[in-house]
Coordinates of C-alpha atoms in Angstrom, one line a residue:
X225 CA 119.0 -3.0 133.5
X226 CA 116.3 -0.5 134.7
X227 CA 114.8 -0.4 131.1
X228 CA 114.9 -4.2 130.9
X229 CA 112.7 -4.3 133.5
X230 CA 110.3 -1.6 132.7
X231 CA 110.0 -3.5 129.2
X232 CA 109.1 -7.0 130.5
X233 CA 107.1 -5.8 133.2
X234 CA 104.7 -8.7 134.5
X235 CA 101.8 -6.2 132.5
X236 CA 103.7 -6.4 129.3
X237 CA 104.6 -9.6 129.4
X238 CA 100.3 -10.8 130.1
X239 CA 99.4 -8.4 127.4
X240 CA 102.0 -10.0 124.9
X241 CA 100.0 -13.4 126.0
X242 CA 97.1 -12.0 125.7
X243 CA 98.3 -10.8 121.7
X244 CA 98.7 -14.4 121.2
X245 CA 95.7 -15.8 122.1
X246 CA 93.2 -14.0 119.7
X247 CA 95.4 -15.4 116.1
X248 CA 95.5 -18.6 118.1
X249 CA 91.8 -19.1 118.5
X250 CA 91.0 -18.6 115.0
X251 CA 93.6 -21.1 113.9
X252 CA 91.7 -23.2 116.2
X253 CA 88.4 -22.3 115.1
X254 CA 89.7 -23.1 111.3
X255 CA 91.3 -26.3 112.1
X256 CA 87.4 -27.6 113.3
X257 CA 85.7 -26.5 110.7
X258 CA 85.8 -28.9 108.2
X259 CA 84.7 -26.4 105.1
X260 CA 86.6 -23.1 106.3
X261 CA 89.7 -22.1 104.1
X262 CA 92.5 -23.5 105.6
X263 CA 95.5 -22.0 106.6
X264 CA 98.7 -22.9 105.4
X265 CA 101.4 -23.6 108.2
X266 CA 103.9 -23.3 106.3
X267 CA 103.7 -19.9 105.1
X268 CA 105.3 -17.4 106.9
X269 CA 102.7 -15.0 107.0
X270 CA 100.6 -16.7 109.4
X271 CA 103.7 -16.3 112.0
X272 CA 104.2 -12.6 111.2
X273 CA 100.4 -11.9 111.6
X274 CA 101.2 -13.6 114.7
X275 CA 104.3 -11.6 115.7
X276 CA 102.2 -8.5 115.2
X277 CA 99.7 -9.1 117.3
X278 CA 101.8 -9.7 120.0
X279 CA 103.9 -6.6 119.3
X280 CA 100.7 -4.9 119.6
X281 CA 100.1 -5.9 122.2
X282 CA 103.1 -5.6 124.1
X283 CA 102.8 -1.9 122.6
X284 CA 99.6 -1.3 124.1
X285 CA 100.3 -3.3 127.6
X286 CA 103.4 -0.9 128.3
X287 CA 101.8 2.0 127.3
X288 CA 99.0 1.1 129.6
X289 CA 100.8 -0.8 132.5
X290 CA 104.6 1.4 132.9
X291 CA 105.7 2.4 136.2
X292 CA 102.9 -0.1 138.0
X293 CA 104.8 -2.3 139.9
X294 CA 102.3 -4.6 142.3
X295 CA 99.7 -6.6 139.9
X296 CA 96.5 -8.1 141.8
X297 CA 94.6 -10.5 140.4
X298 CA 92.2 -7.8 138.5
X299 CA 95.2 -6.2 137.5
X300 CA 96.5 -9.3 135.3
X301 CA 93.5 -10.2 133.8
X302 CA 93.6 -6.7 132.6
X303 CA 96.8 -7.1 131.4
X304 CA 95.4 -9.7 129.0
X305 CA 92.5 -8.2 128.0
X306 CA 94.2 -5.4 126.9
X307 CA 96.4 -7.7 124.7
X308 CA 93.8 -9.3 123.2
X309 CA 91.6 -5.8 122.5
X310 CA 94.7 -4.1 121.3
X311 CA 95.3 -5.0 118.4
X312 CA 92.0 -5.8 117.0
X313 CA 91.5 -2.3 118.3
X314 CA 94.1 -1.1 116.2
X315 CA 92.8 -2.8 113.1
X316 CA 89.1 -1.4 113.2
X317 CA 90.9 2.4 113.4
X318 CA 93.2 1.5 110.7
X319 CA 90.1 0.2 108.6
X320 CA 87.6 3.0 109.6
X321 CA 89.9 5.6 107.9
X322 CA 88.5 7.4 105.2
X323 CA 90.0 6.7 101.6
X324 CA 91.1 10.2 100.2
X325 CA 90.1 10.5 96.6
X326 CA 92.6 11.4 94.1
X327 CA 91.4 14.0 91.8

């Protein structure tokens, strides 16, 4: 029971949130503009992509946030931000990686 708490701490639960909300905006931001390559709904990697983020996220927030018990206010939006950072984060280091060339 201890671990299940230290997992869904309040942090890692506001960073998976805050996963969430970056693929969110941009389905918003596609949905308004009216000649932007439309995403299909029905294809199941738009909800992985989404499922990854907040993994991420939720990665990032309890690797960041473990063992701190009392959240102020500071302390939450925190929690988001580093939701929302991570994995973008994550995905400029991954794409900032040198190719190695094969010889």
């Amino acid at each position: 029971m201890e671990l299940f708490n230290a997992i869904f701490s309040e942090g890692v639960i506001l960073s998976a949130l805050g996963g969430m909300a970056y693929p969110l905006l941009t389905l918003l931001e596609r949905l308004q503009q009216p000649n932007a390559k439309k995403i299909d709904l029905k294809d199941m990697s738009f909800y992985i992509s989404i499922l990854i983020y907040v993994f991420l996220g939720s990665v990032v927030g309890y690797i960041y946030f473990h063992g701190k018990l009392d959240f102020g206010v500071n302390d939450r939006l925190l929690a988001v931000h580093v939701g929302i950072t991570a994995p973008l984060l994550i995905r400029s280091l991954a794409t900032a990686l040198p190719k190695q060339k094969i010889i």
